[in-house]
Each structure stands twice: as C-alpha cells, then as structure tokens.
Coordinates of N, CA and C and ligand atoms in Angstrom, one line a residue:
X1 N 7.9 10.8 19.3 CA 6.6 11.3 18.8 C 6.3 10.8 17.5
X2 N 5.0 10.2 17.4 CA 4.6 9.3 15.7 C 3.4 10.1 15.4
X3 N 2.9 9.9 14.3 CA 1.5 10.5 14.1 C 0.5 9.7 14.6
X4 N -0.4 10.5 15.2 CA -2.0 10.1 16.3 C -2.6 8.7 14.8
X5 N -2.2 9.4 14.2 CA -3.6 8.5 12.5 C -2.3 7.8 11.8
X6 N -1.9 7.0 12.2 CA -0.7 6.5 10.8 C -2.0 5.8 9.8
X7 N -1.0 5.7 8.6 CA -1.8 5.3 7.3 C -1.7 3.8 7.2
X8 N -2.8 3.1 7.5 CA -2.2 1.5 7.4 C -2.9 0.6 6.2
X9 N -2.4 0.4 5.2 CA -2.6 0.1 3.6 C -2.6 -1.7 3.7
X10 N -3.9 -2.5 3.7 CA -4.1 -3.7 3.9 C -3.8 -3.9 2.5
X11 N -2.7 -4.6 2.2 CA -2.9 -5.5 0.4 C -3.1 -6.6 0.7
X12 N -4.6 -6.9 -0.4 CA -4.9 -8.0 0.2 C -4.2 -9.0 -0.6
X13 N -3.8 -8.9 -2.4 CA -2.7 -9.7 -3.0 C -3.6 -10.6 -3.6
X14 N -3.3 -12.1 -3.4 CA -4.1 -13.2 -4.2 C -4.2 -14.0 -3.2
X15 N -4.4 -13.8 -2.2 CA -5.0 -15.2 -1.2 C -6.1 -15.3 -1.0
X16 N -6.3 -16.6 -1.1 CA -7.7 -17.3 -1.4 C -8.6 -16.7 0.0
X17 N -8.0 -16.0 1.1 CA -8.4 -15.5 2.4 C -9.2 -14.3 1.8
X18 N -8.7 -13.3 0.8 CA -8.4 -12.2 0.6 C -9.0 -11.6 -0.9
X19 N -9.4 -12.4 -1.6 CA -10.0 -12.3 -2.8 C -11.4 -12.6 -3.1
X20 N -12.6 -12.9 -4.1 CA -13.3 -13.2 -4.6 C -14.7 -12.6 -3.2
X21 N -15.2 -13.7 -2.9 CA -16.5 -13.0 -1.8 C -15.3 -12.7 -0.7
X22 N -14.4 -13.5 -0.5 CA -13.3 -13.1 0.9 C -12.8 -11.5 0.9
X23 N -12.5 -11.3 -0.2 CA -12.2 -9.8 -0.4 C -13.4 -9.0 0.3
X24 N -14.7 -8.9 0.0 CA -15.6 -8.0 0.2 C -15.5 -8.4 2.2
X25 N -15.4 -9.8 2.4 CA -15.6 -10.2 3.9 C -14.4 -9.4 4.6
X26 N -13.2 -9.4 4.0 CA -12.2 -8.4 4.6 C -12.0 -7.4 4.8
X27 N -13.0 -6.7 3.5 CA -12.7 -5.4 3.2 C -13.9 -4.7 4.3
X28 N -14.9 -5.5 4.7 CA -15.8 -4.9 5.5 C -15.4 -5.2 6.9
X29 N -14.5 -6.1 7.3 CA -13.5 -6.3 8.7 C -13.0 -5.2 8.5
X30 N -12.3 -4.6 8.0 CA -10.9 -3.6 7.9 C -11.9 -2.1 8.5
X31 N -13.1 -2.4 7.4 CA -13.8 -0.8 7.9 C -14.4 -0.8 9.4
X32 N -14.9 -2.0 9.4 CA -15.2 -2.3 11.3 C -14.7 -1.6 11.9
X33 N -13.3 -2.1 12.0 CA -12.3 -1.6 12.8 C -11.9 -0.4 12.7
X34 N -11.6 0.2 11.3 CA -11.4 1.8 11.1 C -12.1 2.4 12.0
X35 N -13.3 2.1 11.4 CA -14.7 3.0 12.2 C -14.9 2.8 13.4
X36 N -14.5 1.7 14.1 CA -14.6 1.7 15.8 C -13.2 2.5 16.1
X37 N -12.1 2.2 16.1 CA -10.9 3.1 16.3 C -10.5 4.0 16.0
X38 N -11.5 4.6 15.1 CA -11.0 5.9 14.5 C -9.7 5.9 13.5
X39 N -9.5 4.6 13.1 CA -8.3 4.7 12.7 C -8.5 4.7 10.5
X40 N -6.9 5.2 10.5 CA -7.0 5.3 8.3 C -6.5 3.4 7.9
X41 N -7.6 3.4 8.0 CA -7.0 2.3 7.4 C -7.7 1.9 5.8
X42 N -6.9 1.7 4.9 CA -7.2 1.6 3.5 C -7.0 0.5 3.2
X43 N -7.7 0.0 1.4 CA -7.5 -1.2 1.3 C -6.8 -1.7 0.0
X44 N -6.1 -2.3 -0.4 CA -5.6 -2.1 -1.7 C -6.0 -3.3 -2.5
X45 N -7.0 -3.6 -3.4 CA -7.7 -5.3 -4.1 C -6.7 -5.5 -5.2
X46 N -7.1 -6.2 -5.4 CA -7.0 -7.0 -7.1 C -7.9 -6.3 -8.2
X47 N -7.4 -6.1 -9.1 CA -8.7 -5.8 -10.3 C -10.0 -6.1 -9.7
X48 N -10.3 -7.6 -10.5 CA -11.7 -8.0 -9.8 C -12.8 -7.7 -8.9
X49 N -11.9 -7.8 -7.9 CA -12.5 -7.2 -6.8 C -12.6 -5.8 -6.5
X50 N -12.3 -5.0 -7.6 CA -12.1 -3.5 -6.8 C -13.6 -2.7 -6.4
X51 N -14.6 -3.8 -7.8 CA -16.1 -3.0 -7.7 C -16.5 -3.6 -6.4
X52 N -16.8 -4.9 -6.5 CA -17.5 -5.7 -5.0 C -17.1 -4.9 -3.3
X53 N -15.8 -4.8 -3.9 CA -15.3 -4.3 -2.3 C -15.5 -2.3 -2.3
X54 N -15.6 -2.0 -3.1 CA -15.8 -0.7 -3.2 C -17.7 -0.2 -2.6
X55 N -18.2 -1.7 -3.1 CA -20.1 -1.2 -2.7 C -20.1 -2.2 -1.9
X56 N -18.9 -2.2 -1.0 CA -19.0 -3.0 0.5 C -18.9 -2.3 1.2
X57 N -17.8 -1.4 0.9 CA -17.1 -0.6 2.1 C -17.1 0.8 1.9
X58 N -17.0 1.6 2.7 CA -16.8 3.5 2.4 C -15.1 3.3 3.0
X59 N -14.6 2.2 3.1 CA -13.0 3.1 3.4 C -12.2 3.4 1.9
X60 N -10.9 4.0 1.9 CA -10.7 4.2 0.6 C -10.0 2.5 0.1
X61 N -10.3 2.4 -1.1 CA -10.0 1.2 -1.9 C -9.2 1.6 -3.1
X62 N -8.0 0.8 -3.3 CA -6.8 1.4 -4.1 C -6.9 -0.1 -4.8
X63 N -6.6 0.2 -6.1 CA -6.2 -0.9 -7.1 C -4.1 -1.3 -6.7
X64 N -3.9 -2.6 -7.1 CA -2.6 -3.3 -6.4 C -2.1 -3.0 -7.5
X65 N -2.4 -2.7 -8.9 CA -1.3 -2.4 -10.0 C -2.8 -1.5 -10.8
X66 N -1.6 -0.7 -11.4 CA -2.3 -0.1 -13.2 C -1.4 -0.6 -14.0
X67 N -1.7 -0.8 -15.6 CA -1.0 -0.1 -16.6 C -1.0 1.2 -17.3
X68 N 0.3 1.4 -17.8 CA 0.2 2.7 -18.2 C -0.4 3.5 -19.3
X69 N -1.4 2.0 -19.8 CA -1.6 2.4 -22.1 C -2.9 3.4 -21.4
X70 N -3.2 3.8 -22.9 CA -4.5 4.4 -23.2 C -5.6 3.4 -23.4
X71 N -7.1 3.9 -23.4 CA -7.8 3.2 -23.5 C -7.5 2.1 -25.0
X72 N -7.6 1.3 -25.2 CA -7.9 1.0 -26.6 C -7.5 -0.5 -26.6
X73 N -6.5 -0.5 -27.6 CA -5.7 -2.3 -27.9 C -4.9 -2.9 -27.1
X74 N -5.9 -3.1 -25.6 CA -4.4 -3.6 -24.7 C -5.4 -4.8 -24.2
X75 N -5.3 -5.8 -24.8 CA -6.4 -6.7 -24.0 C -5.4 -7.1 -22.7
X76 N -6.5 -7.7 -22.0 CA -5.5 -8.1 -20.3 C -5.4 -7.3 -19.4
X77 N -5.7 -5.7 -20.0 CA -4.5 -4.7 -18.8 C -5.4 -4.0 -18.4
X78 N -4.8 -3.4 -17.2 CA -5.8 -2.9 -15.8 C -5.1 -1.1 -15.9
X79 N -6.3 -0.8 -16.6 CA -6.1 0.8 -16.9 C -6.3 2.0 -15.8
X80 N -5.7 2.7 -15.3 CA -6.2 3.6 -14.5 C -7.7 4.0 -14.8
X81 N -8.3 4.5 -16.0 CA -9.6 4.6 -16.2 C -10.5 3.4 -15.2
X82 N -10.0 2.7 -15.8 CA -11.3 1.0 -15.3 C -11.1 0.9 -13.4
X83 N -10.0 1.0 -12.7 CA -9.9 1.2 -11.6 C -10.8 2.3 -11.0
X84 N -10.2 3.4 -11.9 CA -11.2 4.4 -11.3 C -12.7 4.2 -11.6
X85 N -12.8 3.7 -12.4 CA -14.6 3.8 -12.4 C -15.2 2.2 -11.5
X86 N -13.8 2.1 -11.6 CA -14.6 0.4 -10.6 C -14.8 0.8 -8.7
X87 N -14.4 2.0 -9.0 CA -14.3 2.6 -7.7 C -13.2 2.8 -6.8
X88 N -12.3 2.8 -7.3 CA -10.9 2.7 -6.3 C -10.2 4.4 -6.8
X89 N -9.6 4.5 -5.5 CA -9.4 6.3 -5.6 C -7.7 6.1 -5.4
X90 N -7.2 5.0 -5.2 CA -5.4 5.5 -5.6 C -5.4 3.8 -6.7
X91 N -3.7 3.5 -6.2 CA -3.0 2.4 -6.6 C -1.8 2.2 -6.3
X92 N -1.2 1.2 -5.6 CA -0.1 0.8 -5.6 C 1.0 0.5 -7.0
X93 N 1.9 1.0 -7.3 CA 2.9 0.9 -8.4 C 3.8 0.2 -7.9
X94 N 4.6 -0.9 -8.8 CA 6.0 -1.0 -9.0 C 5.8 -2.0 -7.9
X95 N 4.9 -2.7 -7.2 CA 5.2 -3.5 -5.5 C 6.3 -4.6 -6.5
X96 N 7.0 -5.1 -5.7 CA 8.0 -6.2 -5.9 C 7.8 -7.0 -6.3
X97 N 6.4 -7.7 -6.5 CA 6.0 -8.6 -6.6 C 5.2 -8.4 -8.0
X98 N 5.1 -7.0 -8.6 CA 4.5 -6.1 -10.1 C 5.5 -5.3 -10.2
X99 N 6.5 -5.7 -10.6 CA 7.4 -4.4 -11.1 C 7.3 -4.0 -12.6
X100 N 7.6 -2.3 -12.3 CA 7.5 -2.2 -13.5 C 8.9 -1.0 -14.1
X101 N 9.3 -0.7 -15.1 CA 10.3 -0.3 -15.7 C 10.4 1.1 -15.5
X102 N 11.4 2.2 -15.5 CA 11.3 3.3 -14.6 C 10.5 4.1 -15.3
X103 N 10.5 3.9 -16.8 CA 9.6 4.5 -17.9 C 8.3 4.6 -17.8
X104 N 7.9 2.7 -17.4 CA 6.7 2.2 -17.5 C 5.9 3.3 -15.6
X105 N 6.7 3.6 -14.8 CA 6.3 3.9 -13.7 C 5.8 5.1 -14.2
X106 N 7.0 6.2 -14.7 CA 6.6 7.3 -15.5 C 5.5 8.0 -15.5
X107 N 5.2 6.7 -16.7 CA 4.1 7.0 -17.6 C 2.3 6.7 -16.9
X108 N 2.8 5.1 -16.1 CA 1.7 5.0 -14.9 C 1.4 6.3 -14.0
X109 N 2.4 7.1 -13.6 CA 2.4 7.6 -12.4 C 1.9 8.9 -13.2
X110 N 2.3 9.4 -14.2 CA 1.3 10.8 -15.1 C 0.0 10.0 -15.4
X111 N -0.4 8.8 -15.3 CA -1.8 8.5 -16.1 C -2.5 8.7 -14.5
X112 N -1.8 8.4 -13.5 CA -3.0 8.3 -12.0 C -3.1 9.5 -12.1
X113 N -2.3 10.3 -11.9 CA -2.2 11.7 -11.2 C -3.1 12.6 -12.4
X114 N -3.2 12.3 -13.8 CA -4.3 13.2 -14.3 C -5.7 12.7 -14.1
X115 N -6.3 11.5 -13.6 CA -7.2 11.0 -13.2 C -7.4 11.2 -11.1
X116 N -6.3 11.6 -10.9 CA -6.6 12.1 -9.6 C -7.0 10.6 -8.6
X117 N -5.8 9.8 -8.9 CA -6.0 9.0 -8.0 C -4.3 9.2 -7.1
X118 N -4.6 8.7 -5.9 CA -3.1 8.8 -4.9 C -2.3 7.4 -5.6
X119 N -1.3 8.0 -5.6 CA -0.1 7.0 -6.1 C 1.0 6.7 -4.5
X120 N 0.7 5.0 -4.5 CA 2.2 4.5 -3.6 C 3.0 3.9 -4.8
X121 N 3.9 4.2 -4.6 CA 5.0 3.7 -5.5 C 5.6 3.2 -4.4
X122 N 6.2 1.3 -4.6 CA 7.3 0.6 -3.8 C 8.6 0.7 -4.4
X123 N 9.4 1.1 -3.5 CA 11.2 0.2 -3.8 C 11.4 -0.5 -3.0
X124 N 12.5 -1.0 -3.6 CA 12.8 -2.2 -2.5 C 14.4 -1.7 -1.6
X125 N 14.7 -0.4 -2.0 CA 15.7 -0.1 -1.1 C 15.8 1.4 -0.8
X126 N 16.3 2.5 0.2 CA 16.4 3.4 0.1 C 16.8 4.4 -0.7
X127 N 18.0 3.8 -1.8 CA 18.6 4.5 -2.9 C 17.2 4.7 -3.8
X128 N 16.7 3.3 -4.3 CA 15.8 3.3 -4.7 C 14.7 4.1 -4.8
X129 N 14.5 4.5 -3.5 CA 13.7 4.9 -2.7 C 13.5 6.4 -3.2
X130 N 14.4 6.7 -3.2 CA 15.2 7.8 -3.5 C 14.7 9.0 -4.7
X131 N 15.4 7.7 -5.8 CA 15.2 7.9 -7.1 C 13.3 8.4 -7.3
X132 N 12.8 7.4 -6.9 CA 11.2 7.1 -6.9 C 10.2 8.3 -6.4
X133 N 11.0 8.8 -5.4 CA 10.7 10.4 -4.7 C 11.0 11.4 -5.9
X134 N 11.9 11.5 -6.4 CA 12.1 12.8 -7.2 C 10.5 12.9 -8.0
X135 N 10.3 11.5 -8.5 CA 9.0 12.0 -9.2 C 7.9 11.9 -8.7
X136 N 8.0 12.7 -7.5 CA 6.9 13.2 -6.5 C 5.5 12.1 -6.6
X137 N 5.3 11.1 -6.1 CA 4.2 10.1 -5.9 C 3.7 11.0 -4.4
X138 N 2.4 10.3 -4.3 CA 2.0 10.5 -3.2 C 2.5 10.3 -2.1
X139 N 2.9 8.7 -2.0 CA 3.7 8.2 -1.1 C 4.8 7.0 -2.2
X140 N 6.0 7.3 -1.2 CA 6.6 6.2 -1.4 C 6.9 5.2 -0.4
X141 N 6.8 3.7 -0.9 CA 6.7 2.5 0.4 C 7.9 1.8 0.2
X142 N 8.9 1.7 1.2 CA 10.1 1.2 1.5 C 9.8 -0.6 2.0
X143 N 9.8 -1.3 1.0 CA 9.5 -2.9 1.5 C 10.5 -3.7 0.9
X144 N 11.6 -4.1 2.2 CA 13.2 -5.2 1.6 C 12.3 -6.5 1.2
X145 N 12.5 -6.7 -0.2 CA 12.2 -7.8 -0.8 C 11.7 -9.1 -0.1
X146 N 13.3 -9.7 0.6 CA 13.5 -10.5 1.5 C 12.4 -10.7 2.5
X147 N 11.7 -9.9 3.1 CA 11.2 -9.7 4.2 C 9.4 -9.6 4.0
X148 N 9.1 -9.6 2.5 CA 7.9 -10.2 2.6 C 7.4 -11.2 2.9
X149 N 6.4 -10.8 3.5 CA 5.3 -12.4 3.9 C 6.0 -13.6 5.2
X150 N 7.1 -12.8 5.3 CA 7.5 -13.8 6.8 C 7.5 -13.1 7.9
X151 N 8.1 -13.4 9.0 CA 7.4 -13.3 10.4 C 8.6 -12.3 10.7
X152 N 9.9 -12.3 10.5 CA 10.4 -10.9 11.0 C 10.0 -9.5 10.2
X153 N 9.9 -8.6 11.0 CA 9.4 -7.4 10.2 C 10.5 -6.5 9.9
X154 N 10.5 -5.8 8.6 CA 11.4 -4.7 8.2 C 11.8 -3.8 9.7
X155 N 10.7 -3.7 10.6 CA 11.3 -2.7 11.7 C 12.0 -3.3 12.9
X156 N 12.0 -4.4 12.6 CA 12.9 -5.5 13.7 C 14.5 -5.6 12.9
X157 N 14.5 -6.4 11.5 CA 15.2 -6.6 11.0 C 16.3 -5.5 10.3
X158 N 15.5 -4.7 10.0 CA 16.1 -3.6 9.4 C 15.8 -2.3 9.8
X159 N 15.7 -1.4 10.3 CA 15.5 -0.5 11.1 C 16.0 0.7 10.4
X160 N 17.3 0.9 10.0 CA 18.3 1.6 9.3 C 17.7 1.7 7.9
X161 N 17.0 0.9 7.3 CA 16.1 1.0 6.4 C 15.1 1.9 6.4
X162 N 14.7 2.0 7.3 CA 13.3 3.0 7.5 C 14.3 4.3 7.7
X163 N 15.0 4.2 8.5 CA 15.5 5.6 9.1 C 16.7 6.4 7.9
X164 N 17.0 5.4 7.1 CA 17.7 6.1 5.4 C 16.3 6.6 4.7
X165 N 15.0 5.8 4.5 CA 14.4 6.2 3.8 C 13.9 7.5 4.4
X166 N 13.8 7.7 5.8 CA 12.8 8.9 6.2 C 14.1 10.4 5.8
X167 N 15.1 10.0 5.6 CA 16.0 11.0 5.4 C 15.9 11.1 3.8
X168 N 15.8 10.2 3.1 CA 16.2 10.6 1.6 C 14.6 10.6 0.9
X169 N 13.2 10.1 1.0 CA 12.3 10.6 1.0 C 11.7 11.8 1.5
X170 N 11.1 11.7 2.8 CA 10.7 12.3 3.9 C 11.4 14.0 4.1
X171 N 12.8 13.7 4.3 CA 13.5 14.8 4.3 C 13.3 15.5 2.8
X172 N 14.3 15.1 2.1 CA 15.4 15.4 0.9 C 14.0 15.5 -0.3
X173 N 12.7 15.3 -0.2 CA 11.9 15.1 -1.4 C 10.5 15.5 -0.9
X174 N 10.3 15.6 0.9 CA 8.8 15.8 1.3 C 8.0 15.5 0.4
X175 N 8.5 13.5 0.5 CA 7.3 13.2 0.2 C 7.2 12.1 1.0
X176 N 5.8 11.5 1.7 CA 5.0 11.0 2.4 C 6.0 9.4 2.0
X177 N 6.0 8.9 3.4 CA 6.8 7.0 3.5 C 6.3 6.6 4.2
X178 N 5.6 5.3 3.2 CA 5.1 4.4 4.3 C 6.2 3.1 4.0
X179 N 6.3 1.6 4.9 CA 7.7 0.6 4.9 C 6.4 -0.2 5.3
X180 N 7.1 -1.1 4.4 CA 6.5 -2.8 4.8 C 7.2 -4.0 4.7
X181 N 6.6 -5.2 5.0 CA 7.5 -5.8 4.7 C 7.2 -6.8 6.3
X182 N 7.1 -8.0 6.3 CA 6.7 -8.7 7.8 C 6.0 -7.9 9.5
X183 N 5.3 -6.7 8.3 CA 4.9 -5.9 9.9 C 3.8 -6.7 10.6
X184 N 3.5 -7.4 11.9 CA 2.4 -8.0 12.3 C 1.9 -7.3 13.5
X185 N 3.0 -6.8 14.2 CA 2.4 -6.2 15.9 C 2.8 -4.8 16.0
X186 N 1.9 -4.3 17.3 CA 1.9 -2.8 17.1 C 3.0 -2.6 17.2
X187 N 3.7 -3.4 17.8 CA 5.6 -2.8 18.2 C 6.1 -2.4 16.6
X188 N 5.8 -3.6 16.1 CA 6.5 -2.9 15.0 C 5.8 -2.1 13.9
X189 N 4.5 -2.3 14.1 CA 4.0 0.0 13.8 C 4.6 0.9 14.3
X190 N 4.6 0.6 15.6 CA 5.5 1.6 16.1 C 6.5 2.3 16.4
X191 N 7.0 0.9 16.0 CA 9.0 1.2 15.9 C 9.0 2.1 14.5
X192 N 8.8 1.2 13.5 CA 8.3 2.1 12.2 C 8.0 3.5 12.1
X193 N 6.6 3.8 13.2 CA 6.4 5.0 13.4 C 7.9 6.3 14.2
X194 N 8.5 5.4 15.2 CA 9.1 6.2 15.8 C 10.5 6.7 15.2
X195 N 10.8 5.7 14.0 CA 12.0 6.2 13.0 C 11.2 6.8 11.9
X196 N 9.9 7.4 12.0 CA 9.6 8.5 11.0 C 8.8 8.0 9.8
X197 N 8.3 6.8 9.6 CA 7.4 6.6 8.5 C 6.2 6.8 9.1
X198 N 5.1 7.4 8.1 CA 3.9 7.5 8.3 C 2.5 6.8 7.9
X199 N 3.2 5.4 8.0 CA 2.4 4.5 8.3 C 3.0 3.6 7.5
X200 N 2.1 2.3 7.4 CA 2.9 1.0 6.7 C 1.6 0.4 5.8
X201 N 2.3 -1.0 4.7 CA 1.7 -1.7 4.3 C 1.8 -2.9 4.7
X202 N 0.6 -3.6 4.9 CA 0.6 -4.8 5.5 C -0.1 -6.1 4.7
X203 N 0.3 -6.9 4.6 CA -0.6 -8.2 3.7 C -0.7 -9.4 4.9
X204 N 0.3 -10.4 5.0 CA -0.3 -11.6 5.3 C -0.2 -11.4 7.3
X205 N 0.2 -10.4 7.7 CA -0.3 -10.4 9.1 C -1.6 -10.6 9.3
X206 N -2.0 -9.9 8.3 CA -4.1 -9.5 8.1 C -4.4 -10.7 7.3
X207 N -4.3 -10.5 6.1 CA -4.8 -11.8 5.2 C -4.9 -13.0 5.5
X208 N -3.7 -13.7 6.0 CA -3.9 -14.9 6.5 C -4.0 -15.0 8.2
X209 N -4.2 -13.8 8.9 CA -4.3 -14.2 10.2 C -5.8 -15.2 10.5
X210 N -5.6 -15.9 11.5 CA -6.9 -17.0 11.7 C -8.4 -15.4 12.7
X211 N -7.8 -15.1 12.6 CA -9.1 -13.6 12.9 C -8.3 -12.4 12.5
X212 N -8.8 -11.8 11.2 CA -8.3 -10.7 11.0 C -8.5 -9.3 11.6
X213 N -10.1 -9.1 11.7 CA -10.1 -8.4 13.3 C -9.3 -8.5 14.4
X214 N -9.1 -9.3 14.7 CA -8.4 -9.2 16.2 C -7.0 -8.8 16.0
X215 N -6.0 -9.5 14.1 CA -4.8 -9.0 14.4 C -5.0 -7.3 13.6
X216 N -6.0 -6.6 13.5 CA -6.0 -5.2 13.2 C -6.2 -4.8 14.1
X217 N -6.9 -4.8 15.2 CA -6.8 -4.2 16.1 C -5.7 -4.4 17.2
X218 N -5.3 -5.7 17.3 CA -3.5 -5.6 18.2 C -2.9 -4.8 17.4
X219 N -2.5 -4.8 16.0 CA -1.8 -3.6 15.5 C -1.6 -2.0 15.4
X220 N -3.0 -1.7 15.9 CA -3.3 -0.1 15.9 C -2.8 0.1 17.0
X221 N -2.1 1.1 17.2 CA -1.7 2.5 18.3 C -2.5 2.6 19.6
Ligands
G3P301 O1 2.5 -4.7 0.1 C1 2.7 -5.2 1.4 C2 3.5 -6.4 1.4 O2 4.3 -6.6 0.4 C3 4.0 -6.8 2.7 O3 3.6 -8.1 2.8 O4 2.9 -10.1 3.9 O5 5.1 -9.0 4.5 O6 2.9 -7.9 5.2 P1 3.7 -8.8 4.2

C-alpha cells in the first residue's frame, strides 16, 4: 500500500534545459501534468528564476538553497526573505551538491520555519538521515551521493536505503521522507513508494529528458 498523491519535487539545478526562459518552459510542463493527473508535483528553481517561474505557474515553487544571515552585509547570498518574496513557499537545504554545516542548517532551518516556508533537508545516508530528523524539517530527502544524475536509481540500487530511512525518519522522528537519487520510471516511484517514502526528488530524468512531459507522466502512479 503507497500513498494515492506521492510528493514528486522536480529540481531543476543548472541545466541549460532547466533554467533562464527553459525554467518557466518546464515549470509550466510540470503544472500541465499536475493538473491533468491530479497529481503534487512541485518545483524546486535556482534563485533567478524563482520570480519568472512563480508568475508562470500556480504549482508550489521551492528555492534549491537559502542562506542563513539576516538581511543586511551578505552580498551574493540567497536569503530566505528574497525567496519568499520572489514567490517560492519552501527550500531545499543541505542537497549534496550545496551543503551546508550542521550549524549553518540550524540556523537556515529556524530562518525558513519563522517565515513559514516547508523545509527538505537532504542527507546522503540514513544515519545521517537520522540526525537531520531530530530537528524536525518538514521533510527529509534520503539521496546516496553516488547515484545522482545516472541511470540506476536509489530504489534499484539501494533499496535498504529507503527502508533504514523510513525506520529512522518516518518511524523514530514522524517526520515526512522523500529519496532520490537516479529515479526515472514509475517502477522506481514505486518501489520507493512501497518501502515507505512519500514521494521523491527527481532532476535529470525530467531536466534533460528529450520530452519532459512524456517522462512525467510515465513516472506517475
Ligand atoms: O535533488 C534531486 C537530485 O539530486 C537527484 O538527481 O538527476 O539523480 O534525479 P537525479
């Protein structure tokens, strides 16, 4: 038994597919599809793009990183304030590819949650995983390093992965897991789904597929 709605979190990252006018072009594929299938599917941009794709689309739109400063002397940095007023209602923390220090998550993760945005926070392992739960995020996302951006998925390759996290999250912390990491076909939504996460994050299945409609909708349920 999986949930009817899993949560399926498109990062679109930095590909030239997936950014600048291509971001608003994807971000309005993703709602297509939501809205024909009924299905959650959410979007996670880059800075830049968070306003364009936010007055493209009504699905939810999550910034790929915050920092944790206050408004003020931080040239460069992507404030939870500026996200939120650029129109994005969560953020991905800590992804593998933006990590950040357990402090620096901390302090991120009190600056979303007084501005009332949903926080995913990634580890890259179940211990990990673990730890990242105690300080209650909205969700936490289980994605083995190794296993980004290539063609085997976390729920093929590692399976035991998902099914430690759904015990030491899920169980031990009730708090919400989603696992990524090479997911491209429903099977492995599925499989994912059927060891207990509630939904996944996905990037270059979607991003660089040669029709991204077509591989969002082979992926839904
Ligand atoms: O945040 C999702 C991501 O890291 C997974 O990437 O390309 O393996 O789906 P990908």
């Amino acid at each position: 038994m999986y949930p009817a709605k899993p949560i399926i979190i498109v990062n679109f990252k930095t590909y030239p597919s997936s950014t600048g006018q291509n971001a608003v072009r994807l971000g309005k594929i993703c709602e297509k599809v939501a809205f024909e299938a009924g299905a959650d599917i959410r979007v996670a941009v880059s800075a830049p793009d968070i306003y364009p794709v936010f007055q493209g689309v009504s699905i939810p739109v999550y910034a790929e990183h915050i920092d944790p400063y206050t408004p003020g002397k931080h040239t460069g940095s992507v404030l939870p304030e500026m996200v939120k007023s650029a129109g994005a209602v969560g953020t991905l923390l800590n992804h593998s590819e933006h990590k950040l220090t357990l402090g620096e998550l901390e302090e991120s993760l009190e600056r979303a949650s007084k501005l009332g945005l949903v926080t995913v926070v990634c580890a890259a392992t179940p211990a990990r995983a673990e730890k990242i739960a105690r300080l209650k995020p909205d969700f936490v996302a289980v994605e083995p390093p190794e296993l980004i951006g290539g063609d085997v998925s976390v729920s093929t390759a590692k399976p035991g992965v998902i099914s430690e996290s759904v015990k030491l999250v899920k169980e031990k912390h009730h708090v919400k897991l989603l696992v990524g990491a090479g997911i491209k076909t429903r099977a492995d939504l599925l499989k994912a789904l059927e060891l207990g996460a509630d939904g996944v994050l996905i990037a270059s299945g979607i991003t660089t597929a040669e029709s991204p409609e077509k591989a969002l909708k082979e992926l839904l349920p």
